[in-house]
């Protein structure tokens, strides 16, 4: 079972709205998706995981939180800054879709893990095709 194209499109619209706010604040920032949405293994209730790469003396959690509220991207009561967590994040719910989003800063391992999973999925699909062809002989 795979997500429907309209689900993916809707989630990409959420990502684009958030990325537009981030790029307005920091034009050179790099926003990447990771987690289940990146791998295609998400459910309709899954959140979207984003990481923002940039150069800051201190993580700009509160700056982004304020901008997301100002641009009406996040539901007013849903934005939470978890600045004491091992990996500090901003948690929010998108105003339009009610999709939950987690945003972290400068953390590479989630992006690398998502790529590894995508690579495993490709290998598995290739093995399944080869096995099916072998059984048809």
Coordinates of N, CA and C in Angstrom, one line a residue:
X1 N 0.8 -1.2 0.0 CA 0.0 0.0 0.0 C 0.9 1.2 0.0
X2 N 0.6 2.2 -0.9 CA 1.4 3.4 -1.0 C 0.5 4.6 -0.8
X3 N 1.1 5.7 -0.4 CA 0.3 6.9 -0.2 C -0.3 7.3 -1.6
X4 N -1.5 8.0 -1.5 CA -2.1 8.5 -2.8 C -1.4 9.7 -3.2
X5 N -1.3 10.0 -4.5 CA -0.6 11.2 -5.0 C -1.1 12.5 -4.4
X6 N -2.4 12.6 -4.1 CA -2.9 13.8 -3.5 C -2.4 14.0 -2.0
X7 N -2.2 12.9 -1.3 CA -1.6 13.0 0.0 C -0.2 13.5 -0.1
X8 N 0.6 13.0 -1.0 CA 2.0 13.5 -1.2 C 2.0 15.0 -1.6
X9 N 1.1 15.3 -2.5 CA 1.0 16.7 -3.0 C 0.6 17.6 -1.8
X10 N -0.3 17.2 -1.0 CA -0.7 18.0 0.2 C 0.4 18.2 1.1
X11 N 1.2 17.2 1.4 CA 2.3 17.2 2.3 C 3.4 18.1 1.7
X12 N 3.6 18.1 0.4 CA 4.6 18.9 -0.2 C 4.2 20.4 -0.1
X13 N 2.9 20.7 -0.1 CA 2.5 22.0 0.0 C 2.8 22.5 1.5
X14 N 2.6 21.7 2.4 CA 3.0 22.0 3.8 C 4.5 22.3 3.9
X15 N 5.3 21.5 3.3 CA 6.8 21.7 3.3 C 7.1 23.0 2.6
X16 N 6.5 23.3 1.5 CA 6.8 24.5 0.8 C 6.4 25.7 1.5
X17 N 5.2 25.7 2.2 CA 4.9 26.9 3.1 C 5.9 27.1 4.2
X18 N 6.4 26.1 4.8 CA 7.4 26.2 5.9 C 8.7 26.7 5.3
X19 N 9.1 26.1 4.2 CA 10.3 26.4 3.5 C 10.3 27.9 3.1
X20 N 9.2 28.4 2.6 CA 9.1 29.8 2.2 C 9.4 30.7 3.4
X21 N 8.9 30.4 4.6 CA 9.1 31.2 5.8 C 10.6 31.1 6.1
X22 N 11.2 29.9 6.1 CA 12.6 29.8 6.4 C 13.5 30.6 5.5
X23 N 13.2 30.5 4.2 CA 14.0 31.2 3.2 C 13.9 32.7 3.3
X24 N 12.7 33.1 3.7 CA 12.6 34.6 3.9 C 13.5 35.1 5.1
X25 N 13.6 34.2 6.1 CA 14.5 34.6 7.2 C 15.9 34.4 6.9
X26 N 16.3 33.2 6.3 CA 17.6 32.9 6.0 C 17.7 32.3 4.5
X27 N 18.0 33.2 3.6 CA 18.0 32.8 2.2 C 18.9 31.7 1.8
X28 N 20.0 31.5 2.6 CA 21.0 30.5 2.3 C 20.7 29.2 3.0
X29 N 19.7 29.1 3.8 CA 19.4 27.9 4.6 C 19.0 26.8 3.6
X30 N 19.3 25.6 4.0 CA 18.9 24.4 3.2 C 17.9 23.6 4.0
X31 N 16.7 23.4 3.5 CA 15.6 22.7 4.2 C 15.5 21.3 3.5
X32 N 15.6 20.2 4.3 CA 15.5 18.9 3.8 C 14.5 18.1 4.6
X33 N 13.8 17.2 3.9 CA 12.8 16.3 4.5 C 13.6 15.0 4.9
X34 N 13.2 14.4 6.0 CA 13.7 13.1 6.3 C 12.5 12.3 7.0
X35 N 12.8 11.1 7.5 CA 11.8 10.4 8.1 C 10.9 9.6 7.2
X36 N 9.7 9.2 7.6 CA 8.8 8.4 6.9 C 8.3 9.1 5.6
X37 N 8.1 10.4 5.6 CA 7.7 11.1 4.4 C 8.7 11.0 3.3
X38 N 10.0 11.1 3.7 CA 11.1 11.1 2.7 C 11.2 9.7 2.1
X39 N 11.0 8.6 3.0 CA 11.1 7.3 2.5 C 9.9 6.8 1.7
X40 N 8.8 7.5 1.9 CA 7.5 7.0 1.3 C 6.8 6.0 2.1
X41 N 7.2 5.8 3.3 CA 6.6 4.8 4.2 C 5.7 5.4 5.3
X42 N 5.2 6.6 5.0 CA 4.3 7.3 5.9 C 2.9 6.8 5.8
X43 N 2.2 7.1 6.9 CA 0.7 6.8 7.0 C 0.0 8.2 7.0
X44 N -1.3 8.2 6.7 CA -2.0 9.5 6.7 C -1.8 10.3 8.0
X45 N -1.6 9.6 9.1 CA -1.5 10.2 10.4 C 0.0 10.6 10.8
X46 N 0.9 10.2 9.9 CA 2.3 10.5 10.2 C 2.7 11.9 10.1
X47 N 3.7 12.3 10.9 CA 4.1 13.7 10.8 C 5.1 13.9 9.7
X48 N 5.6 15.1 9.5 CA 6.6 15.4 8.5 C 7.8 15.9 9.3
X49 N 9.0 15.3 9.0 CA 10.2 15.7 9.7 C 11.0 16.5 8.8
X50 N 11.4 17.7 9.2 CA 12.3 18.6 8.4 C 13.5 19.0 9.2
X51 N 14.6 19.2 8.5 CA 15.8 19.7 9.2 C 16.3 20.9 8.3
X52 N 16.7 21.9 9.1 CA 17.2 23.2 8.4 C 18.7 23.2 8.7
X53 N 19.4 23.4 7.6 CA 20.9 23.5 7.7 C 21.3 24.9 7.4
X54 N 22.1 25.5 8.3 CA 22.6 26.9 8.2 C 23.6 27.2 9.2
X55 N 24.1 28.4 9.2 CA 25.1 28.8 10.1 C 24.5 29.8 11.1
X56 N 24.5 29.4 12.4 CA 24.0 30.3 13.5 C 24.9 30.1 14.7
X57 N 25.0 31.1 15.4 CA 25.8 31.0 16.7 C 25.0 30.2 17.7
X58 N 23.7 30.4 17.8 CA 22.8 29.6 18.6 C 21.6 29.2 17.7
X59 N 21.0 28.1 18.0 CA 19.9 27.7 17.1 C 18.7 28.7 17.2
X60 N 18.2 29.0 16.0 CA 17.2 30.1 16.0 C 15.8 29.5 16.2
X61 N 15.6 28.7 17.2 CA 14.3 28.1 17.4 C 13.2 29.1 17.6
X62 N 13.4 30.1 18.4 CA 12.4 31.1 18.8 C 12.1 32.0 17.6
X63 N 13.1 32.3 16.9 CA 13.0 33.2 15.7 C 12.0 32.5 14.7
X64 N 12.3 31.2 14.4 CA 11.5 30.5 13.4 C 10.0 30.3 14.0
X65 N 9.9 30.0 15.3 CA 8.6 29.8 15.9 C 7.8 31.1 15.7
X66 N 8.4 32.3 16.0 CA 7.6 33.5 15.8 C 7.2 33.8 14.3
X67 N 8.1 33.5 13.4 CA 7.8 33.7 12.0 C 6.7 32.7 11.5
X68 N 6.7 31.5 12.0 CA 5.7 30.6 11.6 C 4.3 31.0 12.0
X69 N 4.3 31.6 13.3 CA 3.0 32.1 13.8 C 2.6 33.4 13.0
X70 N 3.5 34.2 12.7 CA 3.3 35.5 12.0 C 2.7 35.2 10.6
X71 N 3.2 34.2 9.9 CA 2.8 33.9 8.6 C 1.6 32.9 8.6
X72 N 1.0 32.7 9.7 CA -0.1 31.8 9.9 C 0.1 30.4 9.2
X73 N 1.3 29.9 9.3 CA 1.6 28.5 8.9 C 1.1 27.5 9.9
X74 N 1.4 27.9 11.2 CA 1.2 27.0 12.3 C -0.1 27.4 13.0
X75 N -0.9 26.4 13.4 CA -2.0 26.6 14.3 C -1.5 27.3 15.6
X76 N -2.0 28.4 15.9 CA -1.5 29.2 17.0 C -1.2 28.5 18.3
X77 N -2.0 27.5 18.7 CA -1.8 26.8 19.9 C -1.0 25.6 19.8
X78 N -0.6 25.2 18.6 CA 0.1 24.0 18.3 C 1.6 24.1 18.4
X79 N 2.2 25.3 18.2 CA 3.6 25.5 18.1 C 4.3 25.3 19.5
X80 N 5.2 24.4 19.5 CA 6.0 24.2 20.8 C 7.5 24.1 20.4
X81 N 8.2 24.9 21.2 CA 9.7 24.8 21.0 C 10.2 24.0 22.2
X82 N 10.9 22.9 21.8 CA 11.5 21.9 22.7 C 13.0 22.2 22.7
X83 N 13.4 23.3 23.4 CA 14.8 23.7 23.3 C 15.7 23.0 24.3
X84 N 15.1 22.2 25.2 CA 15.9 21.4 26.2 C 16.1 20.0 25.8
X85 N 15.5 19.6 24.7 CA 15.6 18.2 24.3 C 17.0 17.9 23.8
X86 N 17.3 16.6 23.7 CA 18.6 16.2 23.2 C 18.8 16.8 21.8
X87 N 17.8 16.7 21.0 CA 17.8 17.3 19.7 C 16.7 18.4 19.8
X88 N 17.1 19.6 20.0 CA 16.0 20.7 20.0 C 15.2 20.8 18.8
X89 N 13.9 20.9 18.9 CA 13.0 20.9 17.7 C 11.9 21.9 18.0
X90 N 11.2 22.2 16.9 CA 10.0 23.0 16.9 C 8.9 22.0 16.4
X91 N 7.9 21.8 17.2 CA 6.7 21.0 16.8 C 5.6 21.9 16.5
X92 N 4.8 21.6 15.4 CA 3.7 22.4 15.1 C 2.7 21.6 14.3
X93 N 1.5 22.1 14.2 CA 0.5 21.6 13.3 C 0.1 22.6 12.3
X94 N 0.2 22.2 11.0 CA -0.1 23.1 9.9 C -1.6 23.6 10.0
X95 N -1.8 24.9 9.8 CA -3.1 25.5 9.9 C -4.1 24.9 8.9
X96 N -3.7 24.6 7.7 CA -4.6 24.3 6.6 C -4.9 22.8 6.6
X97 N -3.9 22.0 6.9 CA -4.1 20.5 6.7 C -4.1 19.7 8.0
X98 N -3.7 20.4 9.1 CA -3.6 19.7 10.4 C -2.6 18.6 10.4
X99 N -1.6 18.6 9.5 CA -0.5 17.7 9.5 C 0.5 18.2 10.5
X100 N 1.0 17.3 11.3 CA 2.0 17.7 12.3 C 3.4 17.7 11.7
X101 N 4.2 18.6 12.1 CA 5.6 18.8 11.6 C 6.6 19.0 12.7
X102 N 7.7 18.3 12.6 CA 8.8 18.5 13.5 C 10.0 19.1 12.7
X103 N 10.6 20.2 13.3 CA 11.7 20.9 12.6 C 12.9 20.9 13.5
X104 N 14.0 20.4 13.0 CA 15.2 20.4 13.7 C 16.3 21.2 12.9
X105 N 17.4 21.5 13.5 CA 18.5 22.3 12.9 C 19.8 21.6 12.9
X106 N 20.4 21.5 11.7 CA 21.8 21.1 11.6 C 22.1 19.6 12.1
X107 N 21.1 18.8 11.9 CA 21.2 17.4 12.4 C 21.2 16.5 11.1
X108 N 22.4 15.9 10.8 CA 22.6 15.1 9.6 C 22.0 13.7 9.6
X109 N 22.0 13.1 10.8 CA 21.7 11.6 10.9 C 20.3 11.2 10.3
X110 N 19.3 12.1 10.5 CA 18.0 11.7 10.0 C 18.0 11.7 8.5
X111 N 18.6 12.6 7.8 CA 18.7 12.6 6.4 C 19.4 11.4 5.9
X112 N 20.6 11.1 6.5 CA 21.3 9.9 6.1 C 20.6 8.6 6.3
X113 N 19.9 8.5 7.4 CA 19.1 7.3 7.7 C 18.0 7.1 6.6
X114 N 17.3 8.2 6.3 CA 16.2 8.2 5.3 C 16.8 7.7 3.9
X115 N 17.9 8.2 3.6 CA 18.5 7.8 2.3 C 18.9 6.3 2.3
X116 N 19.4 5.8 3.5 CA 19.8 4.4 3.6 C 18.5 3.5 3.4
X117 N 17.4 3.9 4.1 CA 16.2 3.2 3.9 C 15.7 3.2 2.5
X118 N 15.8 4.3 1.8 CA 15.4 4.4 0.4 C 16.2 3.4 -0.4
X119 N 17.5 3.4 -0.1 CA 18.4 2.5 -0.9 C 18.0 1.0 -0.6
X120 N 17.7 0.7 0.6 CA 17.3 -0.7 1.0 C 16.0 -1.1 0.2
X121 N 15.1 -0.1 0.2 CA 13.8 -0.4 -0.5 C 14.1 -0.7 -2.0
X122 N 15.0 0.1 -2.6 CA 15.3 -0.2 -4.1 C 15.9 -1.5 -4.2
X123 N 16.8 -1.9 -3.4 CA 17.5 -3.2 -3.4 C 16.4 -4.3 -3.3
X124 N 15.5 -4.2 -2.3 CA 14.5 -5.1 -2.1 C 13.6 -5.3 -3.3
X125 N 13.2 -4.1 -3.9 CA 12.4 -4.2 -5.1 C 13.1 -4.9 -6.3
X126 N 14.4 -4.6 -6.4 CA 15.1 -5.3 -7.5 C 15.2 -6.8 -7.2
X127 N 15.4 -7.2 -6.0 CA 15.4 -8.6 -5.6 C 14.1 -9.3 -5.9
X128 N 13.0 -8.6 -5.6 CA 11.7 -9.2 -5.8 C 11.4 -9.3 -7.3
X129 N 11.8 -8.4 -8.1 CA 11.6 -8.5 -9.6 C 12.5 -9.6 -10.1
X130 N 13.7 -9.8 -9.7 CA 14.6 -10.8 -10.1 C 14.0 -12.2 -9.7
X131 N 13.5 -12.3 -8.5 CA 12.9 -13.5 -8.1 C 11.7 -13.9 -8.9
X132 N 10.9 -12.9 -9.2 CA 9.6 -13.1 -10.0 C 10.0 -13.6 -11.4
X133 N 11.0 -13.0 -12.0 CA 11.5 -13.4 -13.3 C 12.0 -14.8 -13.3
X134 N 12.8 -15.2 -12.2 CA 13.3 -16.5 -12.1 C 12.2 -17.5 -12.0
X135 N 11.2 -17.2 -11.2 CA 10.1 -18.2 -11.1 C 9.3 -18.4 -12.3
X136 N 9.3 -17.4 -13.2 CA 8.6 -17.5 -14.5 C 9.3 -18.3 -15.5
X137 N 10.6 -18.6 -15.3 CA 11.3 -19.4 -16.2 C 10.9 -20.9 -16.2

